[in-house]
Coordinates of C-alpha atoms in Angstrom, one line a residue:
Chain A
X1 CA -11.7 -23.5 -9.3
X2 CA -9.6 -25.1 -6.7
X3 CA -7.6 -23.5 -3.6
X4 CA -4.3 -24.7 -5.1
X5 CA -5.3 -23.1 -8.5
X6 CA -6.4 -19.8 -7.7
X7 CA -4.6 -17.5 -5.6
X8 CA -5.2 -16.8 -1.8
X9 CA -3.8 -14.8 0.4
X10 CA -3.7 -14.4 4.3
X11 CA -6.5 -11.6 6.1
X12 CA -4.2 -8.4 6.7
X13 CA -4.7 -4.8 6.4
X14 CA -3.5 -2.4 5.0
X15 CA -0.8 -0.5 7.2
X16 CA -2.1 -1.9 10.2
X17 CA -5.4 0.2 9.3
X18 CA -7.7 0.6 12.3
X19 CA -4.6 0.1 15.4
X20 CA -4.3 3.9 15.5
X21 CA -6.8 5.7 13.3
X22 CA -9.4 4.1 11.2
X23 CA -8.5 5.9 7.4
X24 CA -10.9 5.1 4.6
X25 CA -9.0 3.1 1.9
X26 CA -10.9 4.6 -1.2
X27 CA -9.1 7.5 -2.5
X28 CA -10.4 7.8 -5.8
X29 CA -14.1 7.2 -7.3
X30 CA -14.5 8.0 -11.3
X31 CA -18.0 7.6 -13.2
X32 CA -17.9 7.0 -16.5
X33 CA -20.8 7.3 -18.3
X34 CA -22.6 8.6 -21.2
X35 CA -25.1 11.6 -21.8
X36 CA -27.2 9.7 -23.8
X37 CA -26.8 5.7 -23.9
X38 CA -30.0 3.8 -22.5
X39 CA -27.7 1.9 -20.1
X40 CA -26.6 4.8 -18.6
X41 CA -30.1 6.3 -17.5
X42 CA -29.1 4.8 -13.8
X43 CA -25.9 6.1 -13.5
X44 CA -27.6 9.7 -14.7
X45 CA -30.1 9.3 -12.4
X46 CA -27.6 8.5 -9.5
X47 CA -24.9 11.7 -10.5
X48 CA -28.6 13.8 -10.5
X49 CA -29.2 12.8 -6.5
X50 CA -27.3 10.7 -5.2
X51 CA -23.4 11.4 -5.7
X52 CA -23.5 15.0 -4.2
X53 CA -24.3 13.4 -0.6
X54 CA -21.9 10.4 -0.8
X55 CA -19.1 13.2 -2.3
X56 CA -20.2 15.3 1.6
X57 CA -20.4 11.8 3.4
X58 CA -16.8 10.7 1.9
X59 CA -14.6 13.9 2.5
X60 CA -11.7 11.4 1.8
X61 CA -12.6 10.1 -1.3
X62 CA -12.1 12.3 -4.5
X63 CA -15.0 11.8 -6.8
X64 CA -14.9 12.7 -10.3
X65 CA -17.7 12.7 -13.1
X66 CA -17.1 12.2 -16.3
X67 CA -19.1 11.9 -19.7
X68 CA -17.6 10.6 -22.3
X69 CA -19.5 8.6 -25.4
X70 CA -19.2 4.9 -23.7
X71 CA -21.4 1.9 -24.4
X72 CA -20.7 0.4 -21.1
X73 CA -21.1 3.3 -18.0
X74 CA -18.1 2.3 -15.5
X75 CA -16.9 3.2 -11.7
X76 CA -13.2 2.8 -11.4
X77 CA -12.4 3.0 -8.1
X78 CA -8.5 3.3 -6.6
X79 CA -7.1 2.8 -3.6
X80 CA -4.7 3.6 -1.2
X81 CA -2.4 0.9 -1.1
X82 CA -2.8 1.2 -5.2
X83 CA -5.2 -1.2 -6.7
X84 CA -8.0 0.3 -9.6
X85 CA -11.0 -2.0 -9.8
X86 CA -13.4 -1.3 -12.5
X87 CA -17.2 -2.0 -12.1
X88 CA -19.1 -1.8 -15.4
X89 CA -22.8 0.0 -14.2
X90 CA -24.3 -1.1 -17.3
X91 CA -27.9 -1.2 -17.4
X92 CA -28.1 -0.7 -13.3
X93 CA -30.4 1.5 -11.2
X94 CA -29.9 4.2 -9.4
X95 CA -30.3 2.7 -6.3
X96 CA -28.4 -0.3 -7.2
X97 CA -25.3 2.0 -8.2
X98 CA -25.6 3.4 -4.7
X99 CA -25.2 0.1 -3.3
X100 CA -22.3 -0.6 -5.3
X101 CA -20.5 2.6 -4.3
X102 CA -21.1 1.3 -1.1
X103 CA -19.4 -2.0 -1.1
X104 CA -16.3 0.0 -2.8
X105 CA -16.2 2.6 -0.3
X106 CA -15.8 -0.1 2.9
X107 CA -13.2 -2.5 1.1
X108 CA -10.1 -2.0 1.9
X109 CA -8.3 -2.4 -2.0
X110 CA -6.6 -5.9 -1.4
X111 CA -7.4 -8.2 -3.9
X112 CA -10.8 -10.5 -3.4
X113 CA -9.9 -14.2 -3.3
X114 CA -9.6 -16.7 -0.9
X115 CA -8.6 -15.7 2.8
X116 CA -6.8 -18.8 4.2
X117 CA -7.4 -17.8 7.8
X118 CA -10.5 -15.5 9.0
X119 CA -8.0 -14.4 11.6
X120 CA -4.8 -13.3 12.4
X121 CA -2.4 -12.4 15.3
X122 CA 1.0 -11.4 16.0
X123 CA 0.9 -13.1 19.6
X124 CA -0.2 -16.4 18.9
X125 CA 1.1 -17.8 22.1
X126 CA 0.6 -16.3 25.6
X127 CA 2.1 -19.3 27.8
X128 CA 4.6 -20.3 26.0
X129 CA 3.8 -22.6 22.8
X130 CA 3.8 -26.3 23.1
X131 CA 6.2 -28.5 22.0
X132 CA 7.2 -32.0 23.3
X133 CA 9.4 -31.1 26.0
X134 CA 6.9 -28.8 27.7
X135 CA 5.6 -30.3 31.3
X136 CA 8.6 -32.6 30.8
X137 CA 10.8 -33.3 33.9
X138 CA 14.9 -32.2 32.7
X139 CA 16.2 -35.0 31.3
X140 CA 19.2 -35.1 29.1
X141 CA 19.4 -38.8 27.1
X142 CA 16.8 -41.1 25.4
X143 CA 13.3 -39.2 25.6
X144 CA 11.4 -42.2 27.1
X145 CA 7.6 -42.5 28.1
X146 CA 7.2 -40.4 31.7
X147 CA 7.1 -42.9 34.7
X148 CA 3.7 -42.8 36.0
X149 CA 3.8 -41.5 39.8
X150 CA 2.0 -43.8 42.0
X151 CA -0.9 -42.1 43.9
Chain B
X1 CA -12.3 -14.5 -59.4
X2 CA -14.8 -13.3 -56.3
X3 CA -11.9 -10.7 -55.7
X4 CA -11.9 -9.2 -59.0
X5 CA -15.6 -8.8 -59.5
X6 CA -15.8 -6.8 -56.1
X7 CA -13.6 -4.1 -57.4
X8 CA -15.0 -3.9 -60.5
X9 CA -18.9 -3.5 -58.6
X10 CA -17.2 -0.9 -56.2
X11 CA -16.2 1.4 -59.4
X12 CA -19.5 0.5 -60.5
X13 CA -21.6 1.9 -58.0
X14 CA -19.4 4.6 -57.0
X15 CA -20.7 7.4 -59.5
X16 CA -24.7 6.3 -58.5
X17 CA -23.4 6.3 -54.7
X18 CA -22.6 9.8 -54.7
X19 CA -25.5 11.3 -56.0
X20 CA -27.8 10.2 -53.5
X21 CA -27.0 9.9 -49.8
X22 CA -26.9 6.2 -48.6
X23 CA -28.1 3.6 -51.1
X24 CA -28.5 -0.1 -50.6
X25 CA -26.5 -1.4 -53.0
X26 CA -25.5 -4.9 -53.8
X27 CA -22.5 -5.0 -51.8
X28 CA -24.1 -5.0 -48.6
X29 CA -26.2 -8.1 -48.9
X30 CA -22.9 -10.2 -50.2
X31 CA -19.8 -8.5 -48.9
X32 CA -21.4 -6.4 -46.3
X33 CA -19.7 -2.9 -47.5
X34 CA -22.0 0.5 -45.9
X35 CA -21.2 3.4 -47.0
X36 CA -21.9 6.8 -45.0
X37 CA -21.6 10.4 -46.6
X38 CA -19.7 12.3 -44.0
X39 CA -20.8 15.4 -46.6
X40 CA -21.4 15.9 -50.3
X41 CA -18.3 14.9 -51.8
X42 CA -16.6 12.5 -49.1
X43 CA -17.5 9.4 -48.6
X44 CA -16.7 6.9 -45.5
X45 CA -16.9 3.2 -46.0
X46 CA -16.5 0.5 -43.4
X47 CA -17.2 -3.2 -43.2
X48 CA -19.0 -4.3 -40.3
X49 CA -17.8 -8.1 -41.3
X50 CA -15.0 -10.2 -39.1
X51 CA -12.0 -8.0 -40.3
X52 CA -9.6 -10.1 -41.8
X53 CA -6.3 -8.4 -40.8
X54 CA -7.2 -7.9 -37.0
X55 CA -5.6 -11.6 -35.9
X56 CA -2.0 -10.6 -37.5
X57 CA -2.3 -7.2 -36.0
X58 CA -2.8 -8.3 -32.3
X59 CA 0.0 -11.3 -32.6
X60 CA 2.3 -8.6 -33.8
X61 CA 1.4 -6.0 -31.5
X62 CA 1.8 -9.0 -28.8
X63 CA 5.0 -9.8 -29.9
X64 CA 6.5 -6.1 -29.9
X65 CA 5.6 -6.1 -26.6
X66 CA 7.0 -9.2 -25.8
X67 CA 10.3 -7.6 -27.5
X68 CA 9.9 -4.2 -26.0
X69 CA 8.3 -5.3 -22.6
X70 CA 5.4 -3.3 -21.2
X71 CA 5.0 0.5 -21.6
X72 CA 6.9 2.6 -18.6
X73 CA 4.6 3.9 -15.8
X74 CA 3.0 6.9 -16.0
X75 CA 2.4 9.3 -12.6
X76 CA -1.6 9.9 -12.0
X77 CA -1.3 13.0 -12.5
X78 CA -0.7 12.3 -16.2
X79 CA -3.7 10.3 -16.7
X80 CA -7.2 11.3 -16.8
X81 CA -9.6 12.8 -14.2
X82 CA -7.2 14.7 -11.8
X83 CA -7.2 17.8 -9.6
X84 CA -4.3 18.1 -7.4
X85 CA -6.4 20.8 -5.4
X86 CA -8.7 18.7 -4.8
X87 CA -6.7 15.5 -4.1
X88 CA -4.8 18.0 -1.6
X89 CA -8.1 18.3 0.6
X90 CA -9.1 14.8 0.2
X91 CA -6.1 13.6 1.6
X92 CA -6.0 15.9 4.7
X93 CA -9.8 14.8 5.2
X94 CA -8.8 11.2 4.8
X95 CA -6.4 11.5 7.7
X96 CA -8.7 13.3 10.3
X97 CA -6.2 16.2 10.1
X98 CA -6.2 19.6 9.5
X99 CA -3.3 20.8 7.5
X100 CA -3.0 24.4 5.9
X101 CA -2.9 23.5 1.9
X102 CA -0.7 26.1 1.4
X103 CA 2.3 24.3 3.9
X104 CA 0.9 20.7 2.6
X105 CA 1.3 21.7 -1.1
X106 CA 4.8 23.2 -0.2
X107 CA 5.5 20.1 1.5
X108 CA 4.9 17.9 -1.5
X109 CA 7.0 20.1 -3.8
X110 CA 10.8 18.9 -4.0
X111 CA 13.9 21.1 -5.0
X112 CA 14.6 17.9 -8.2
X113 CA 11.1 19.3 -9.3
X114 CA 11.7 22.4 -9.4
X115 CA 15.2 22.2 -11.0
X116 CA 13.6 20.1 -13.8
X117 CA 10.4 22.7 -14.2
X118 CA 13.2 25.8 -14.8
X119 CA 15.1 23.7 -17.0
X120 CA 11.9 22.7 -19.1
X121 CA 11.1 26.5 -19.1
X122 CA 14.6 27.7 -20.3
X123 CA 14.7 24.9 -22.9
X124 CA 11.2 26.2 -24.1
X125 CA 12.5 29.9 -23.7
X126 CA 10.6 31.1 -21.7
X127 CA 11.3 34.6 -19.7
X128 CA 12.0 33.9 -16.1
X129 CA 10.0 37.3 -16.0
X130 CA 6.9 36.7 -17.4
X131 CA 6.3 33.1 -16.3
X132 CA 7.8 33.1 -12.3
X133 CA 8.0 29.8 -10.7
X134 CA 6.7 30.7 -7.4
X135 CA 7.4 27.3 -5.6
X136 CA 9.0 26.7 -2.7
X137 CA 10.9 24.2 -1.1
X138 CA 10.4 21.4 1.2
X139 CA 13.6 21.1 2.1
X140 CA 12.6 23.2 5.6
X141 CA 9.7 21.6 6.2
X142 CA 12.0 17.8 5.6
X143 CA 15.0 18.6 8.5
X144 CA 12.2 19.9 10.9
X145 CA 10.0 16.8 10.7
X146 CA 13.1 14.5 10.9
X147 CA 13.9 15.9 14.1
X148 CA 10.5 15.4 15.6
X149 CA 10.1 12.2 14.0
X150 CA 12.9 11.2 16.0
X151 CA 12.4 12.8 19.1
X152 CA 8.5 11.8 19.1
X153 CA 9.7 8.0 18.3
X154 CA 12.7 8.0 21.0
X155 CA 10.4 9.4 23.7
X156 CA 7.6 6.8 22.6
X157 CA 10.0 3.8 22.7
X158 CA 11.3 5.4 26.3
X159 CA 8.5 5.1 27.9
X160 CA 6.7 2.1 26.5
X161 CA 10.2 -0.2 27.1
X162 CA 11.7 1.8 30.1
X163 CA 14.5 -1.1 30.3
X164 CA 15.6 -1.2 27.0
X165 CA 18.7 0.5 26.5
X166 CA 19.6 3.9 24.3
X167 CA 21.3 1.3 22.1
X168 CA 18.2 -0.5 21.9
X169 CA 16.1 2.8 21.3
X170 CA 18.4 4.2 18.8
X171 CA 18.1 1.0 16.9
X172 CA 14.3 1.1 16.8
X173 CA 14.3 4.7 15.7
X174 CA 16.8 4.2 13.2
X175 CA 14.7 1.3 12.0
X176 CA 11.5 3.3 11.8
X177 CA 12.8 6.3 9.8
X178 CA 14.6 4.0 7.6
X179 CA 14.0 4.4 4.1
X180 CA 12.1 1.2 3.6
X181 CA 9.6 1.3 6.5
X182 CA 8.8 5.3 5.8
X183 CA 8.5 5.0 1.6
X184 CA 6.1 1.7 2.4
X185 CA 4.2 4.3 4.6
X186 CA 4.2 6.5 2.7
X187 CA 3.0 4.8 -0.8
X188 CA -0.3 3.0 1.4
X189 CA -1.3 6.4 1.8
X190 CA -0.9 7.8 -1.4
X191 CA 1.5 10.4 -0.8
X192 CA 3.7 9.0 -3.9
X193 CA 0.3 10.3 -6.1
X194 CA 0.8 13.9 -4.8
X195 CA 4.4 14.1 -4.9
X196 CA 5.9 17.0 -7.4
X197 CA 9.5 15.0 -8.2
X198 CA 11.7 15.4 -11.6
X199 CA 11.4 11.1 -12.1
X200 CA 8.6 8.4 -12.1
X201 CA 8.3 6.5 -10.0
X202 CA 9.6 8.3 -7.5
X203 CA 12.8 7.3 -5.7
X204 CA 13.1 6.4 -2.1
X205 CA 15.1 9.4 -1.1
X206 CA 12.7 11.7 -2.5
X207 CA 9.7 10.0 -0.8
X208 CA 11.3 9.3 2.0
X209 CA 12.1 13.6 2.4
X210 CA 8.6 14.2 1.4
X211 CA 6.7 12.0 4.4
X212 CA 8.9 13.8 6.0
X213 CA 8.0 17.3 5.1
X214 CA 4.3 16.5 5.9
X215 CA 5.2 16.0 9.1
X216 CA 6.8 19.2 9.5
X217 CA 3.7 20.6 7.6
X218 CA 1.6 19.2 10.2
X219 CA 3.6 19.5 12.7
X220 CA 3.6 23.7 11.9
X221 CA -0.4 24.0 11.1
X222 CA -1.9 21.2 14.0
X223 CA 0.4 21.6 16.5
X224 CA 3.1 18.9 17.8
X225 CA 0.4 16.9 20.0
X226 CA -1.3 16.1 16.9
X227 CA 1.3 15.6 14.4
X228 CA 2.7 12.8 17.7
X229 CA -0.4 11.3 17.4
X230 CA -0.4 11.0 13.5
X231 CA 3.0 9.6 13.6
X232 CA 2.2 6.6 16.8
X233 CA -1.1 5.9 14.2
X234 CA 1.0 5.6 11.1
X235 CA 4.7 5.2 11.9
X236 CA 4.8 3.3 15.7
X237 CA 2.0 1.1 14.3
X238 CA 4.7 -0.7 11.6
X239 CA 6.3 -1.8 14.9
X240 CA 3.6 -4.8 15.3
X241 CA 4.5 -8.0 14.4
X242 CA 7.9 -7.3 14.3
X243 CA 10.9 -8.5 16.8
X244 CA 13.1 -7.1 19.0
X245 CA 16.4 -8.4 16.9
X246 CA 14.8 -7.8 13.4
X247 CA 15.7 -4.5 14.2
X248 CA 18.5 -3.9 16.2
X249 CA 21.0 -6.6 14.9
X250 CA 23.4 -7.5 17.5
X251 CA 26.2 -9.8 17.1
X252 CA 27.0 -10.8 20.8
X253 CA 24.1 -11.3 22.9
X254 CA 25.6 -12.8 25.5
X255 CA 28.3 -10.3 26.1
X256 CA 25.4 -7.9 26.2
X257 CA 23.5 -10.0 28.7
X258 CA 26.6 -9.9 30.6
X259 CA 26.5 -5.9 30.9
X260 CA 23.1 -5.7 31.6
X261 CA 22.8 -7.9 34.7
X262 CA 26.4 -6.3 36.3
X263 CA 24.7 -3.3 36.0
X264 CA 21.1 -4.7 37.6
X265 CA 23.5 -6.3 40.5
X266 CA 22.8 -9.7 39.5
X267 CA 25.0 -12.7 39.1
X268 CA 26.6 -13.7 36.0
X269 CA 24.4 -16.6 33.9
X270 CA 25.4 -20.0 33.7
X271 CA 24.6 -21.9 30.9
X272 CA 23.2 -25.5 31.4
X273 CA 22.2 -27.9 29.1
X274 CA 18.6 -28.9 30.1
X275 CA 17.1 -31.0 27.3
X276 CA 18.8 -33.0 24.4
X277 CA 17.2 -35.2 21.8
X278 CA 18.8 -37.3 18.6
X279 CA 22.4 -36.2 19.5
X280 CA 23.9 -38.2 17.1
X281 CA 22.0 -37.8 14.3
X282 CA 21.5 -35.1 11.3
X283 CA 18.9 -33.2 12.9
X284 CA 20.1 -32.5 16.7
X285 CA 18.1 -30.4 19.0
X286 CA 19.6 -29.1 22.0
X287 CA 17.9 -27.0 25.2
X288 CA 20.1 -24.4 26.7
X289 CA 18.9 -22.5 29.8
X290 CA 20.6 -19.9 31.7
X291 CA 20.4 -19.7 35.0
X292 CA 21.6 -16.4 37.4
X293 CA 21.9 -17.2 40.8
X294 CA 20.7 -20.9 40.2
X295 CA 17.3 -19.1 38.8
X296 CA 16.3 -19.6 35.2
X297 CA 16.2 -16.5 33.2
X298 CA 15.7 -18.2 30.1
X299 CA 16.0 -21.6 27.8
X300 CA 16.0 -21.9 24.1
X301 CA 16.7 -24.7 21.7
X302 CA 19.1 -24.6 18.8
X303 CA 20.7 -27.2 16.6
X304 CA 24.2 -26.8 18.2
X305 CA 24.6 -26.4 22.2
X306 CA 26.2 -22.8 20.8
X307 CA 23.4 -22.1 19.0
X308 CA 21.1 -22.8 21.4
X309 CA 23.3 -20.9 24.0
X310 CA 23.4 -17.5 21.8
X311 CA 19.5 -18.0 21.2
X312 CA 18.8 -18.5 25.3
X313 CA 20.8 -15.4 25.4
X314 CA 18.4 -13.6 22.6
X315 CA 15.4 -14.8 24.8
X316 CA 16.6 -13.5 28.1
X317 CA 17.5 -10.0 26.6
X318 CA 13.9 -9.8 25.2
X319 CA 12.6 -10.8 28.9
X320 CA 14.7 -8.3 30.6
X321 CA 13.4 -5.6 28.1
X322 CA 10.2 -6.6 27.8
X323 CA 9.8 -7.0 24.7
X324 CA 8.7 -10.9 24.4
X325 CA 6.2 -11.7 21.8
X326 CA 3.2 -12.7 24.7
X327 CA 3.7 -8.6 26.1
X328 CA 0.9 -6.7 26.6
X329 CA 0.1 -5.1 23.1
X330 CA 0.8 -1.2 23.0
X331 CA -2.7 0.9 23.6
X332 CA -3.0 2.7 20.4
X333 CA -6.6 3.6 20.9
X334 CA -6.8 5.9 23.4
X335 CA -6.3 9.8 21.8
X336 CA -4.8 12.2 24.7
X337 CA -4.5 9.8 27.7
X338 CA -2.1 8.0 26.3
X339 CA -0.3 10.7 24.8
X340 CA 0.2 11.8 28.2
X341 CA 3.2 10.0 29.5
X342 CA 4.8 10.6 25.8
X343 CA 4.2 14.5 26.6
X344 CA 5.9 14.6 29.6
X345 CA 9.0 12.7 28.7
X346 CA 8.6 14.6 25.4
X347 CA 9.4 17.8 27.5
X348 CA 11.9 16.4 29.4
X349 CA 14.3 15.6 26.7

């Protein structure tokens, strides 16, 4: 909608991640899915060969399978700084559900919406930030315009 | 008149709908009834139609929990698709360390827990015999981590800011094991999931004791070199961004400024009043610097000249400790040079 509508927020990380040690934020990955529903054949095919090596590539993340009789196949996926996002798989290949788990596994959990700022900084000023007394000569009284030195 | 005639074709068909399995009978075409044999004798109907009672059941249900307010949290470990074993690992794995699971899952276990679990047992009646609660404390593992929290943080602060003070140091320590700073630590890295505790959620005390008792756990299976560096990573880091006097509230700055330049052997500051603007109006801004020795040590604004005289104060402490906001940011990358210096005072103290 519009930037005063929907929420925003500024770019941060969580717990300062990456100034020491770079931690991966997902801590949890679930699969729902169903042993027999057509729109679950990709997320079948994926647990058959794909989830074993993300599972060894991810020693961080705790992955958990589970059928259940679904009509939509899901990945919920938490994080450390606790948000769940749910992603319904519905319908998706194998290779697309790789993808997916992807994306999930290099977010960090805070909320997707408008970044005011692409950057941050907690020194925004080396020198000393402006303001209008700067390069000023001392001067207490009325704030004039600066005589202008001849040669 | 509808109404009626629908019960009386239900009776109706009733006697013909059991004696053969599913029969299309009238009622599906006009009042979309389907009947199901579950097994010889019972039958299941259901309408597939919009249900006409499911509007007033969601506004009720939405207004008892507008009454009774949203359910109470439940721990993960209550919901479905958890193993603690296997959270255990994950979480040492996530962290790049190596802890001993047997230490780790002591250190997650708290003495409210396992109060509550004998009590649950006793009220169940169960024999203390037969079902032995072989759990130990982490009460150990909590004082020994305290203490190298705060000797690794004290030595860190030492020799990053040699000229701040011991009060100074103390404050930043006390600051950094506080219970806010540690139980926000601790929750972004999901240490309130594995927590054993008698309540949900878990209070700050008990989270609070149980960061700690990781540390110790890591402390006793890594080694004190790497539990230092998982404690700079996770606990020093919460130190960016912030500022000197966030932390260590002091009421008189200026008698403090006063203290520390006797004792650097440099003359007293002089406050001077080097800028004013709109003096008589609502909104008056005054510049104070301080000058020792007819040198400026600092100037800061303020909307009285005692404000701005306290504030120049503020800045010239934060000069004089270096700890302005334009310092050069602390190395956090670097793995064992940096731990170096930390070592050595380390051993010192």
């Amino acid at each position: 909608m519009t930037s005063r509508g929907t929420p925003s927020r500024f770019l941060q990380s969580v717990l300062q991640n990456g100034v020491g040690r770079y931690v991966c934020q997902l801590k949890r990955i679930s699969l729902i899915f169903s042993k027999n529903g057509q729109s679950s054949l990709g997320a079948r095919e994926f647990i058959e060969e794909g989830v074993v090596d993300f599972a060894q590539k991810n020693p961080g993340t705790v992955v958990y399978v589970s059928p259940q009789s679904c009509r939509i196949p899901k990945i919920v996926a938490e994080y450390l700084n606790g948000n769940v996002k749910e992603e319904a798989i519905t319908s998706k290949t194998s290779q697309q559900i790789a993808e997916l788990i992807t994306k999930l596994t290099n977010q960090s959990g805070l909320d997707i919406i408008r970044i005011r700022k692409p950057i941050h900084t907690d020194s925004p000023s080396i020198q000393g930030q402006w303001h209008p007394f700067t390069n000023r000569p001392l001067s207490i009284g009325p704030i004039g315009p600066q005589k202008q030195q001849t040669n | 008149m509808v109404a009626v005639r629908k019960v009386f074709i239900v009776t109706h068909h009733q006697k013909t709908v059991m004696a053969s399995g599913y029969i299309v009978n009238r009622g599906v075409l006009t009042f979309g009834i389907h009947y199901r044999h579950v097994c010889r004798n019972v039958l299941l109907t259901q309408t597939r139609e919009k249900k006409r009672w499911m509007k007033a059941y969601t506004l009720l249900m939405e207004r008892k929990l507008k009454i009774e307010g949203p359910p109470p949290p439940k721990p993960r470990a209550q919901k479905p698709n958890w193993d603690y074993h296997a959270e255990v690992l994950a979480f040492s794995r996530r962290l790049k360390e190596s802890f001993s699971p047997e230490l780790l899952k002591t250190a997650f276990v708290n003495p409210c827990y396992i109060q509550s679990e004998q009590e649950r047992r006793q009220a169940l009646g169960v024999d203390s015999e037969t079902a032995a609660l072989v759990l130990g404390d982490n009460i150990q593992l909590h004082t020994q981590g305290l203490e190298f929290t705060k000797s690794f943080v004290s030595a860190w602060c030492r020799a990053r800011f040699p000229s701040l003070p011991s009060m100074g140091v103390v404050a930043i320590v006390a600051h950094l094991t506080s219970h806010p700073v540690v139980c926000h630590v601790a929750r972004n890295l999901a240490i309130e999931d594995l927590t054993m505790c008698a309540k949900f959620p878990v209070p700050d005390e008990v989270l609070h004791s149980t960061f700690l008792a990781v540390i110790g756990a890591l402390q006793e299976s890594s080694g004190a070199e790497r539990a230092g560096l998982f404690l700079r990573d996770f606990l020093v880091t919460q130190l960016v961004g912030k500022d000197l006097f966030e932390m260590w509230p002091v009421v008189n700055p200026m008698g403090l400024l006063v203290e520390d330049l006797s004792k650097r052997n440099m003359a007293l500051p002089e406050p001077r009043l080097t800028r004013s603007a709109g003096a008589g109006t609502v909104l008056p801004l005054y510049f104070v610097g301080l000058y020792s020795d007819k040198k400026l040590l600092a100037e800061a604004p303020g909307e009285t000249v005692l404000a701005a005289e306290e504030e120049a104060a503020r800045v010239a402490l934060r000069k004089l400790y270096g700890y302005t906001e334009n310092r050069r940011p602390c190395d956090f990358s670097a793995a064992e040079q940096a731990r170096a210096p930390g070592l050595q005072s380390l051993s010192s103290s």
